[in-house]
Amino acid sequence: MRVPIIAGNWKMNKTPEEAAVLCRELLPLLGELTDREVVLCPPFTALTAVKEAIEGTDIALGAQNVFYEDSGAYTGEVSPPMLKALGVKYVIIGHSERREYFGESDEMVNRKVKAAIAHGLRPILCVGETLEQREAGVTETLVKSQINKAFSDVSADDALNVVVAYEPIWAIGTGKTATSQEANRVIGLIRATLGEIYGGSTAEAIRIQYGGSVKPENIAELMQEPEIDGALVGGASLEAESFARIVRYDD
Ligand code: PGA
C-alpha cells in the first residue's frame, strides 16, 4: 500500500512571519493525519519558522531546491547537509520552473537526486512536458527520458525514498488541469518506466504525485485514480482553507 502524500510548494512566497501565520491557520484545519503524509515546502528563508510551527505534528518539512555539493565556493547555493541540519525531510528537485528559468538539466537533476539521497533527504522529483511537446506528441518519450536520466545510478533501495511528481507544465498555475484519466495514464507510464529500471515490485512501491492546478474541487477525482498517490500543490497551498480541503480530500 502506497501512503498518499500531499505536498505544498509555496514557491517564492511568505516571509518567516507570514509562514508562521499560515501554519497557525492550517494546523487546526488539518486535524489528525494518520493515513496520509503532508509536506510543507516553504522558501529556504522560512524553513526555520515552519519547522517551529509544525513541531510536535506529523507534518514533514520540505525544501524547494538543493545543490549537489556539500560545501564550498558556490555562492547562493544551499547544500544537503545544511537542509538536513534544519530538520528538512523532503526536497523538491527538478521543478519545471527551475529547469526553465535556472537552466537545470537532467544531468543536474540526477546529481541533486543522488546528493539528496546520500544525505538522507527524500527527493520529490518533478517531471513533465510543455504544451508544445504535448502537441508534438512527445509527452511519453520525454517523460520516460526524464525518469531514466533522473534515476541514473540510483539503487532500487534508494529509489524507494524518491517521490515522483508528474507536472504537465501547461497545467502549472494556469487553472488547466490534466483530466484525471490523462494524469493517471502518464503516471502509469512513469511507473512502467520505473518497472523497466527496478522491476515491478519496486515500481509498485514508489509514490507518484500529480501536480498542476490542483484545487479542492478536483483533488478527490484525481485521488480516485489508481496510479495517483498524491499531489504537489502550488497556488492552492498558500491559503489554509484550500490546502486543508485538499489534504482532507476524502472527507
Ligand atoms: P500550481 O503549481 O498548483 O499552482 O499549478 C504546482 C507546482 O508548480 O508545483
Short mmCIF file of C-alpha atoms and ligand atoms in Angstrom, two decimals:
data_model
loop_
_atom_site.label_atom_id
_atom_site.label_comp_id
_atom_site.label_asym_id
_atom_site.label_seq_id
_atom_site.Cartn_x
_atom_site.Cartn_y
_atom_site.Cartn_z
CA MET A 1 0.00 0.00 0.00
CA ARG A 2 1.40 3.37 -1.01
CA VAL A 3 0.70 6.04 1.61
CA PRO A 4 -0.80 9.14 -0.09
CA ILE A 5 1.43 12.22 0.08
CA ILE A 6 0.22 15.79 -0.35
CA ALA A 7 2.91 18.47 -0.56
CA GLY A 8 2.50 22.24 -0.62
CA ASN A 9 5.04 24.07 -2.79
CA TRP A 10 4.91 27.65 -1.58
CA LYS A 11 7.37 28.77 -4.28
CA MET A 12 8.78 32.28 -3.70
CA ASN A 13 6.10 33.33 -1.24
CA LYS A 14 5.87 34.09 2.50
CA THR A 15 8.26 35.78 4.89
CA PRO A 16 9.02 33.83 8.09
CA GLU A 17 6.28 35.71 9.89
CA GLU A 18 3.72 35.10 7.14
CA ALA A 19 4.74 31.45 7.05
CA ALA A 20 4.11 31.08 10.78
CA VAL A 21 0.67 32.68 10.38
CA LEU A 22 -0.23 30.27 7.56
CA CYS A 23 0.86 27.29 9.69
CA ARG A 24 -1.17 28.55 12.66
CA GLU A 25 -4.26 28.79 10.44
CA LEU A 26 -3.62 25.45 8.79
CA LEU A 27 -2.91 23.16 11.73
CA PRO A 28 -6.38 23.17 13.35
CA LEU A 29 -7.98 22.61 9.94
CA LEU A 30 -5.89 19.54 9.21
CA GLY A 31 -6.82 17.60 12.34
CA GLU A 32 -5.28 14.17 12.84
CA LEU A 33 -3.50 12.69 9.88
CA THR A 34 -2.82 9.01 10.28
CA ASP A 35 -3.30 7.63 6.78
CA ARG A 36 -1.51 10.23 4.64
CA GLU A 37 1.65 12.30 4.63
CA VAL A 38 1.63 16.09 4.46
CA VAL A 39 4.70 18.09 3.49
CA LEU A 40 5.16 21.87 3.58
CA CYS A 41 7.84 23.33 1.30
CA PRO A 42 8.40 27.00 2.18
CA PRO A 43 11.29 29.04 0.76
CA PHE A 44 14.68 28.45 2.46
CA THR A 45 14.28 31.64 4.49
CA ALA A 46 11.07 30.39 6.13
CA LEU A 47 12.18 26.81 6.85
CA THR A 48 13.01 27.53 10.47
CA ALA A 49 9.75 29.36 11.11
CA VAL A 50 7.76 26.48 9.62
CA LYS A 51 9.81 23.91 11.49
CA GLU A 52 8.95 25.61 14.78
CA ALA A 53 5.30 25.97 13.85
CA ILE A 54 4.84 22.28 12.96
CA GLU A 55 6.85 20.91 15.88
CA GLY A 56 5.02 18.00 17.51
CA THR A 57 2.75 17.40 14.50
CA ASP A 58 3.05 14.72 11.81
CA ILE A 59 3.65 17.31 9.09
CA ALA A 60 7.01 17.00 7.36
CA LEU A 61 9.28 19.86 6.36
CA GLY A 62 10.37 20.14 2.73
CA ALA A 63 12.65 22.46 0.76
CA GLN A 64 12.21 23.59 -2.84
CA ASN A 65 15.73 23.06 -4.15
CA VAL A 66 19.17 21.84 -3.14
CA PHE A 67 22.67 21.91 -4.61
CA TYR A 68 24.68 18.73 -5.13
CA GLU A 69 27.92 19.67 -3.35
CA ASP A 70 28.28 19.54 0.45
CA SER A 71 30.07 22.88 0.83
CA GLY A 72 32.44 25.23 -0.98
CA ALA A 73 32.58 28.23 -3.31
CA TYR A 74 29.05 28.04 -4.72
CA THR A 75 27.64 31.48 -3.96
CA GLY A 76 23.94 31.47 -3.28
CA GLU A 77 23.53 27.70 -3.10
CA VAL A 78 22.29 25.53 -0.22
CA SER A 79 23.67 22.03 0.39
CA PRO A 80 22.04 18.78 1.52
CA PRO A 81 23.77 18.81 4.95
CA MET A 82 22.50 22.37 5.52
CA LEU A 83 18.93 21.29 4.86
CA LYS A 84 19.34 18.17 6.95
CA ALA A 85 20.57 20.29 9.87
CA LEU A 86 17.35 22.33 9.69
CA GLY A 87 15.16 19.23 10.02
CA VAL A 88 14.22 19.05 6.34
CA LYS A 89 12.92 15.64 5.24
CA TYR A 90 11.83 16.18 1.63
CA VAL A 91 13.28 18.32 -1.13
CA ILE A 92 11.69 19.24 -4.46
CA ILE A 93 14.17 18.60 -7.26
CA GLY A 94 13.89 19.48 -10.95
CA HIS A 95 10.75 21.58 -10.72
CA SER A 96 9.88 22.86 -14.20
CA GLU A 97 10.40 26.46 -13.03
CA ARG A 98 13.98 25.56 -12.10
CA ARG A 99 14.52 23.72 -15.36
CA GLU A 100 13.10 26.67 -17.33
CA TYR A 101 14.40 29.78 -15.51
CA PHE A 102 17.60 28.44 -13.95
CA GLY A 103 18.81 26.10 -16.64
CA GLU A 104 18.62 22.87 -14.66
CA SER A 105 19.43 19.97 -16.95
CA ASP A 106 18.55 16.33 -16.49
CA GLU A 107 22.16 15.74 -15.52
CA MET A 108 21.99 18.36 -12.74
CA VAL A 109 18.71 16.91 -11.58
CA ASN A 110 20.32 13.47 -11.36
CA ARG A 111 23.26 14.86 -9.36
CA LYS A 112 20.87 16.60 -6.99
CA VAL A 113 18.77 13.46 -6.53
CA LYS A 114 21.88 11.43 -5.68
CA ALA A 115 23.27 14.09 -3.32
CA ALA A 116 19.94 14.45 -1.52
CA ILE A 117 19.65 10.69 -1.05
CA ALA A 118 23.25 10.42 0.15
CA HIS A 119 22.34 12.79 2.99
CA GLY A 120 19.07 11.12 3.92
CA LEU A 121 16.81 13.66 2.22
CA ARG A 122 13.86 12.37 0.19
CA PRO A 123 13.60 13.91 -3.27
CA ILE A 124 10.28 14.98 -4.74
CA LEU A 125 11.42 14.65 -8.33
CA CYS A 126 9.43 16.67 -10.88
CA VAL A 127 8.96 15.66 -14.49
CA GLY A 128 6.53 16.81 -17.17
CA GLU A 129 6.07 18.15 -20.66
CA THR A 130 5.39 21.61 -22.13
CA LEU A 131 2.33 22.33 -24.24
CA GLU A 132 4.44 22.29 -27.41
CA GLN A 133 5.86 18.90 -26.50
CA ARG A 134 2.39 17.56 -25.78
CA GLU A 135 1.07 18.87 -29.09
CA ALA A 136 4.09 17.43 -30.90
CA GLY A 137 3.18 14.02 -29.44
CA VAL A 138 6.43 13.57 -27.50
CA THR A 139 5.00 13.53 -23.94
CA GLU A 140 5.70 9.82 -23.46
CA THR A 141 9.27 9.83 -24.80
CA LEU A 142 10.13 12.99 -22.90
CA VAL A 143 8.79 11.86 -19.55
CA LYS A 144 10.42 8.43 -19.93
CA SER A 145 13.73 10.08 -20.72
CA GLN A 146 13.44 12.47 -17.73
CA ILE A 147 12.80 9.48 -15.45
CA ASN A 148 15.64 7.38 -16.88
CA LYS A 149 18.12 10.24 -16.50
CA ALA A 150 16.98 11.33 -13.03
CA PHE A 151 17.28 7.78 -11.67
CA SER A 152 20.61 7.03 -13.35
CA ASP A 153 22.94 5.31 -10.79
CA VAL A 154 20.25 5.35 -8.10
CA SER A 155 19.82 1.93 -6.45
CA ALA A 156 16.44 0.27 -6.04
CA ASP A 157 16.59 0.73 -2.26
CA ASP A 158 17.27 4.44 -2.67
CA ALA A 159 14.61 4.81 -5.35
CA LEU A 160 12.02 3.79 -2.76
CA ASN A 161 12.75 7.06 -0.95
CA VAL A 162 12.01 9.16 -4.02
CA VAL A 163 8.57 10.62 -4.66
CA VAL A 164 7.95 11.44 -8.31
CA ALA A 165 5.70 14.39 -9.22
CA TYR A 166 4.23 14.37 -12.70
CA GLU A 167 3.55 18.00 -13.51
CA PRO A 168 2.48 18.82 -17.06
CA ILE A 169 3.95 22.32 -17.43
CA TRP A 170 0.89 23.63 -19.30
CA ALA A 171 -1.19 22.84 -16.19
CA ILE A 172 1.00 24.68 -13.65
CA GLY A 173 -0.55 27.89 -12.38
CA THR A 174 -2.81 28.10 -15.42
CA GLY A 175 -6.04 26.76 -13.97
CA LYS A 176 -5.91 23.99 -16.59
CA THR A 177 -5.68 20.54 -15.04
CA ALA A 178 -4.93 17.40 -16.95
CA THR A 179 -8.03 15.22 -16.79
CA SER A 180 -7.65 12.69 -14.02
CA GLN A 181 -7.67 9.89 -16.61
CA GLU A 182 -4.87 11.52 -18.59
CA ALA A 183 -2.82 12.19 -15.44
CA ASN A 184 -3.37 8.57 -14.44
CA ARG A 185 -2.27 7.36 -17.88
CA VAL A 186 1.03 9.28 -17.85
CA ILE A 187 1.68 8.32 -14.23
CA GLY A 188 1.10 4.68 -15.22
CA LEU A 189 3.71 5.15 -17.91
CA ILE A 190 6.14 6.60 -15.34
CA ARG A 191 5.53 3.56 -13.16
CA ALA A 192 6.14 1.25 -16.11
CA THR A 193 9.42 3.08 -16.79
CA LEU A 194 10.44 2.63 -13.14
CA GLY A 195 9.50 -1.03 -13.56
CA GLU A 196 11.90 -1.34 -16.50
CA ILE A 197 14.70 0.08 -14.34
CA TYR A 198 13.98 -1.56 -10.99
CA GLY A 199 11.45 -4.31 -11.55
CA GLY A 200 7.75 -4.36 -10.82
CA SER A 201 7.71 -4.63 -7.05
CA THR A 202 9.94 -1.59 -6.54
CA ALA A 203 7.95 0.41 -9.10
CA GLU A 204 4.72 -0.55 -7.33
CA ALA A 205 6.09 0.86 -4.06
CA ILE A 206 7.28 4.26 -5.40
CA ARG A 207 4.81 7.08 -4.88
CA ILE A 208 3.90 9.29 -7.82
CA GLN A 209 2.04 12.57 -7.36
CA TYR A 210 0.17 14.70 -9.83
CA GLY A 211 0.80 18.46 -9.88
CA GLY A 212 -0.64 21.35 -11.87
CA SER A 213 -3.63 23.47 -10.76
CA VAL A 214 -4.70 21.03 -8.05
CA LYS A 215 -7.62 22.56 -6.16
CA PRO A 216 -10.18 21.48 -3.54
CA GLU A 217 -12.60 20.96 -6.43
CA ASN A 218 -10.51 18.47 -8.41
CA ILE A 219 -8.43 16.62 -5.81
CA ALA A 220 -10.98 13.91 -4.95
CA GLU A 221 -11.33 12.88 -8.58
CA LEU A 222 -7.56 12.80 -9.07
CA MET A 223 -7.05 10.71 -5.93
CA GLN A 224 -9.59 8.15 -7.09
CA GLU A 225 -7.30 7.16 -9.93
CA PRO A 226 -5.34 4.02 -9.10
CA GLU A 227 -1.90 5.30 -10.15
CA ILE A 228 -2.10 8.74 -8.47
CA ASP A 229 -0.64 8.70 -4.97
CA GLY A 230 -0.92 12.34 -4.02
CA ALA A 231 -0.45 15.89 -5.20
CA LEU A 232 2.14 18.62 -5.41
CA VAL A 233 0.15 21.78 -4.84
CA GLY A 234 1.34 25.29 -5.69
CA GLY A 235 -1.13 28.19 -5.62
CA ALA A 236 -3.79 26.44 -3.54
CA SER A 237 -1.25 25.61 -0.81
CA LEU A 238 -0.85 29.30 0.05
CA GLU A 239 -4.29 29.51 1.57
CA ALA A 240 -5.01 27.47 4.71
CA GLU A 241 -8.58 26.51 3.95
CA SER A 242 -7.98 25.37 0.39
CA PHE A 243 -4.86 23.39 1.29
CA ALA A 244 -6.67 21.75 4.22
CA ARG A 245 -9.54 20.78 1.91
CA ILE A 246 -7.03 19.26 -0.50
CA VAL A 247 -5.32 17.29 2.27
CA ARG A 248 -8.72 16.07 3.52
CA TYR A 249 -9.88 15.20 0.02
CA ASP A 250 -11.99 12.26 1.16
CA ASP A 251 -13.92 13.97 3.97
P1 PGA B 1 0.06 25.06 -9.16
O1 PGA B 1 1.61 24.68 -9.07
O2 PGA B 1 -0.68 24.16 -8.20
O3 PGA B 1 -0.03 26.50 -8.77
O4 PGA B 1 -0.37 24.81 -10.59
C1 PGA B 1 2.04 23.35 -8.94
C2 PGA B 1 3.55 23.29 -8.90
O5 PGA B 1 4.20 24.04 -9.64
O6 PGA B 1 4.14 22.50 -8.13
#
